[in-house]
Amino acid sequence: MNADALAMRTLREIIADMVAEAHVLWTESSGREAVEHCLRDHRKPDLVLIDLLLQGLKGADTCLLIRRKSARIKLLATQTFPMGDSRSIAIRAGAQGLVCKDDDGVIVGALRTVASGGVMPGFPTAEEAHHRAVERLGMADGRLTVKEMEILDLMVDDVASAGICASLGITPGTLRRHLQSIRGKLHAGNNVQAVLTWLKGE
């Protein structure tokens, strides 16, 4: 997935021409839609190529949301040009590597390395990154339950309370209890702070 439509088409062509064993399931310019594909689609990708400069839900936040839920999906971050702290951002977001988009050979090599379970130097494996991302949620008072994480994901997408209840099949009273638990576990004073903490992993 990539922030620029032309670059996205180019990457698809590179993958089709140079990585015969790969198959592109989908492309997205929206971080939220990419998270939905990774976490809710019947066919989940083995590897996601993510542009750190995505609009809306930023690339690093997209990586982190996927990584918190999945220890299996491998993440390869990309960027158009070198940025000073982009490597550390990609590592904190749970990626297995970072490449600039100006060298087809480097991209192909990184795709093959990460797809086969390897990592670029200094990057964690998908499983290691998943454990770190979950631990970073600061669960001193207990880790978030799956239901609580689903609620936060829906809140990130600006789904109203009624929509959350309908989507998860819970009552408004149950939702209030979950939100109280979430705020306590994330040490958040209100729901907005809880969502920001969930996005940033702080």
GROMACS .gro file of C-alpha atoms in nm:
model
  202
    1MET     CA    1   0.000   0.000   0.000
    2ASN     CA    2   0.128   0.339  -0.095
    3ALA     CA    3   0.032   0.704  -0.056
    4ASP     CA    4   0.077   0.791  -0.426
    5ALA     CA    5  -0.133   0.626  -0.699
    6LEU     CA    6   0.143   0.635  -0.964
    7ALA     CA    7   0.400   0.491  -0.723
    8MET     CA    8   0.149   0.223  -0.626
    9ARG     CA    9   0.103   0.116  -0.987
   10THR     CA   10   0.480   0.112  -1.037
   11LEU     CA   11   0.530  -0.108  -0.731
   12ARG     CA   12   0.263  -0.350  -0.857
   13GLU     CA   13   0.449  -0.376  -1.188
   14ILE     CA   14   0.783  -0.430  -1.013
   15ILE     CA   15   0.635  -0.709  -0.802
   16ALA     CA   16   0.465  -0.873  -1.103
   17ASP     CA   17   0.781  -0.854  -1.318
   18MET     CA   18   1.052  -0.931  -1.064
   19VAL     CA   19   0.893  -1.137  -0.785
   20ALA     CA   20   0.722  -1.420  -0.970
   21GLU     CA   21   0.629  -1.605  -0.650
   22ALA     CA   22   0.436  -1.302  -0.516
   23HIS     CA   23   0.068  -1.222  -0.569
   24VAL     CA   24  -0.078  -0.879  -0.486
   25LEU     CA   25  -0.406  -0.927  -0.296
   26TRP     CA   26  -0.498  -0.556  -0.277
   27THR     CA   27  -0.363  -0.202  -0.277
   28GLU     CA   28  -0.486   0.087  -0.065
   29SER     CA   29  -0.410   0.454  -0.019
   30SER     CA   30  -0.595   0.455   0.315
   31GLY     CA   31  -0.427   0.327   0.629
   32ARG     CA   32  -0.761   0.245   0.791
   33GLU     CA   33  -0.870   0.037   0.492
   34ALA     CA   34  -0.538  -0.149   0.497
   35VAL     CA   35  -0.587  -0.233   0.865
   36GLU     CA   36  -0.936  -0.362   0.782
   37HIS     CA   37  -0.795  -0.586   0.506
   38CYS     CA   38  -0.524  -0.723   0.733
   39LEU     CA   39  -0.742  -0.790   1.035
   40ARG     CA   40  -1.087  -0.866   0.901
   41ASP     CA   41  -1.059  -1.007   0.548
   42HIS     CA   42  -1.094  -1.382   0.498
   43ARG     CA   43  -0.766  -1.387   0.302
   44LYS     CA   44  -0.499  -1.206   0.499
   45PRO     CA   45  -0.167  -1.110   0.339
   46ASP     CA   46   0.164  -1.270   0.435
   47LEU     CA   47   0.342  -0.936   0.385
   48VAL     CA   48   0.230  -0.573   0.364
   49LEU     CA   49   0.439  -0.301   0.200
   50ILE     CA   50   0.353   0.026   0.377
   51ASP     CA   51   0.449   0.382   0.283
   52LEU     CA   52   0.549   0.576   0.595
   53LEU     CA   53   0.404   0.892   0.435
   54LEU     CA   54   0.044   0.770   0.406
   55GLN     CA   55  -0.221   1.035   0.443
   56GLY     CA   56  -0.487   1.018   0.715
   57LEU     CA   57  -0.390   0.732   0.942
   58LYS     CA   58  -0.013   0.760   0.897
   59GLY     CA   59   0.202   0.471   0.779
   60ALA     CA   60   0.369   0.418   1.116
   61ASP     CA   61   0.032   0.412   1.294
   62THR     CA   62  -0.100   0.171   1.032
   63CYS     CA   63   0.199  -0.059   1.091
   64LEU     CA   64   0.148  -0.043   1.466
   65LEU     CA   65  -0.224  -0.124   1.452
   66ILE     CA   66  -0.157  -0.426   1.231
   67ARG     CA   67   0.136  -0.536   1.444
   68ARG     CA   68  -0.059  -0.521   1.771
   69LYS     CA   69  -0.314  -0.765   1.633
   70SER     CA   70  -0.089  -0.992   1.428
   71ALA     CA   71   0.238  -1.171   1.497
   72ARG     CA   72   0.214  -1.341   1.158
   73ILE     CA   73   0.181  -1.063   0.899
   74LYS     CA   74   0.520  -0.929   0.797
   75LEU     CA   75   0.558  -0.554   0.744
   76LEU     CA   76   0.802  -0.378   0.512
   77ALA     CA   77   0.804   0.001   0.541
   78THR     CA   78   0.892   0.222   0.243
   79GLN     CA   79   0.971   0.589   0.193
   80THR     CA   80   1.026   0.814  -0.105
   81PHE     CA   81   1.345   0.971   0.027
   82PRO     CA   82   1.567   0.920   0.334
   83MET     CA   83   1.443   1.082   0.655
   84GLY     CA   84   1.654   1.123   0.966
   85ASP     CA   85   1.455   0.917   1.215
   86SER     CA   86   1.253   0.702   0.973
   87ARG     CA   87   1.445   0.383   1.059
   88SER     CA   88   1.370   0.412   1.431
   89ILE     CA   89   1.007   0.503   1.351
   90ALA     CA   90   0.972   0.188   1.138
   91ILE     CA   91   1.129  -0.029   1.409
   92ARG     CA   92   0.897   0.113   1.678
   93ALA     CA   93   0.600   0.058   1.447
   94GLY     CA   94   0.680  -0.313   1.423
   95ALA     CA   95   0.820  -0.335   1.068
   96GLN     CA   96   1.075  -0.595   0.960
   97GLY     CA   97   1.259  -0.355   0.734
   98LEU     CA   98   1.265  -0.016   0.563
   99VAL     CA   99   1.353   0.061   0.199
  100CYS     CA  100   1.361   0.370  -0.020
  101LYS     CA  101   1.145   0.345  -0.332
  102ASP     CA  102   1.416   0.462  -0.572
  103ASP     CA  103   1.590   0.124  -0.624
  104ASP     CA  104   1.388  -0.164  -0.769
  105GLY     CA  105   1.659  -0.418  -0.685
  106VAL     CA  106   1.669  -0.315  -0.319
  107ILE     CA  107   1.289  -0.332  -0.294
  108VAL     CA  108   1.279  -0.679  -0.450
  109GLY     CA  109   1.560  -0.805  -0.227
  110ALA     CA  110   1.390  -0.669   0.085
  111LEU     CA  111   1.054  -0.819  -0.017
  112ARG     CA  112   1.212  -1.162  -0.061
  113THR     CA  113   1.404  -1.137   0.268
  114VAL     CA  114   1.105  -1.029   0.475
  115ALA     CA  115   0.859  -1.264   0.301
  116SER     CA  116   1.085  -1.560   0.385
  117GLY     CA  117   1.085  -1.467   0.755
  118GLY     CA  118   1.408  -1.270   0.757
  119VAL     CA  119   1.457  -0.914   0.870
  120MET     CA  120   1.674  -0.624   0.766
  121PRO     CA  121   1.965  -0.546   1.004
  122GLY     CA  122   1.847  -0.411   1.340
  123PHE     CA  123   1.479  -0.489   1.282
  124PRO     CA  124   1.275  -0.735   1.491
  125THR     CA  125   1.091  -1.039   1.360
  126ALA     CA  126   0.714  -1.005   1.327
  127GLU     CA  127   0.662  -1.213   1.642
  128GLU     CA  128   0.913  -1.012   1.847
  129ALA     CA  129   0.759  -0.686   1.727
  130HIS     CA  130   0.409  -0.809   1.813
  131HIS     CA  131   0.510  -0.890   2.171
  132ARG     CA  132   0.681  -0.552   2.210
  133ALA     CA  133   0.380  -0.366   2.069
  134VAL     CA  134   0.142  -0.539   2.308
  135GLU     CA  135   0.370  -0.486   2.606
  136ARG     CA  136   0.413  -0.117   2.520
  137LEU     CA  137   0.044  -0.063   2.581
  138GLY     CA  138   0.145  -0.029   2.945
  139MET     CA  139  -0.068  -0.309   3.080
  140ALA     CA  140   0.048  -0.265   3.439
  141ASP     CA  141  -0.316  -0.315   3.541
  142GLY     CA  142  -0.377  -0.604   3.297
  143ARG     CA  143  -0.367  -0.636   2.918
  144LEU     CA  144  -0.650  -0.529   2.696
  145THR     CA  145  -0.893  -0.803   2.602
  146VAL     CA  146  -0.969  -0.882   2.238
  147LYS     CA  147  -1.311  -0.716   2.277
  148GLU     CA  148  -1.148  -0.400   2.421
  149MET     CA  149  -0.906  -0.386   2.127
  150GLU     CA  150  -1.197  -0.426   1.884
  151ILE     CA  151  -1.377  -0.136   2.054
  152LEU     CA  152  -1.067   0.084   2.024
  153ASP     CA  153  -1.026  -0.008   1.657
  154LEU     CA  154  -1.385   0.099   1.590
  155MET     CA  155  -1.332   0.422   1.786
  156VAL     CA  156  -1.025   0.496   1.572
  157ASP     CA  157  -1.258   0.473   1.271
  158ASP     CA  158  -1.493   0.728   1.436
  159VAL     CA  159  -1.773   0.472   1.478
  160ALA     CA  160  -2.037   0.606   1.717
  161SER     CA  161  -2.137   0.416   2.032
  162ALA     CA  162  -2.453   0.279   1.870
  163GLY     CA  163  -2.250   0.150   1.576
  164ILE     CA  164  -1.995  -0.015   1.807
  165CYS     CA  165  -2.275  -0.191   1.997
  166ALA     CA  166  -2.434  -0.310   1.673
  167SER     CA  167  -2.104  -0.423   1.524
  168LEU     CA  168  -1.996  -0.620   1.831
  169GLY     CA  169  -2.339  -0.734   1.946
  170ILE     CA  170  -2.317  -0.570   2.289
  171THR     CA  171  -2.548  -0.343   2.488
  172PRO     CA  172  -2.472   0.023   2.570
  173GLY     CA  173  -2.420  -0.074   2.934
  174THR     CA  174  -2.164  -0.339   2.836
  175LEU     CA  175  -1.988  -0.086   2.613
  176ARG     CA  176  -1.968   0.160   2.905
  177ARG     CA  177  -1.812  -0.110   3.124
  178HIS     CA  178  -1.558  -0.195   2.853
  179LEU     CA  179  -1.470   0.175   2.810
  180GLN     CA  180  -1.420   0.214   3.184
  181SER     CA  181  -1.185  -0.087   3.180
  182ILE     CA  182  -0.998   0.047   2.876
  183ARG     CA  183  -0.946   0.389   3.036
  184GLY     CA  184  -0.813   0.226   3.352
  185LYS     CA  185  -0.573  -0.005   3.171
  186LEU     CA  186  -0.441   0.273   2.947
  187HIS     CA  187  -0.431   0.528   3.231
  188ALA     CA  188  -0.648   0.759   3.020
  189GLY     CA  189  -0.868   1.033   3.162
  190ASN     CA  190  -1.124   1.004   2.882
  191ASN     CA  191  -1.205   0.808   2.569
  192VAL     CA  192  -1.014   1.045   2.338
  193GLN     CA  193  -0.697   0.999   2.543
  194ALA     CA  194  -0.751   0.623   2.535
  195VAL     CA  195  -0.774   0.624   2.154
  196LEU     CA  196  -0.461   0.838   2.122
  197THR     CA  197  -0.273   0.604   2.355
  198TRP     CA  198  -0.394   0.307   2.151
  199LEU     CA  199  -0.272   0.468   1.829
  200LYS     CA  200   0.064   0.575   1.960
  201GLY     CA  201   0.137   0.277   2.184
  202GLU     CA  202   0.261   0.495   2.463
   0.00000   0.00000   0.00000
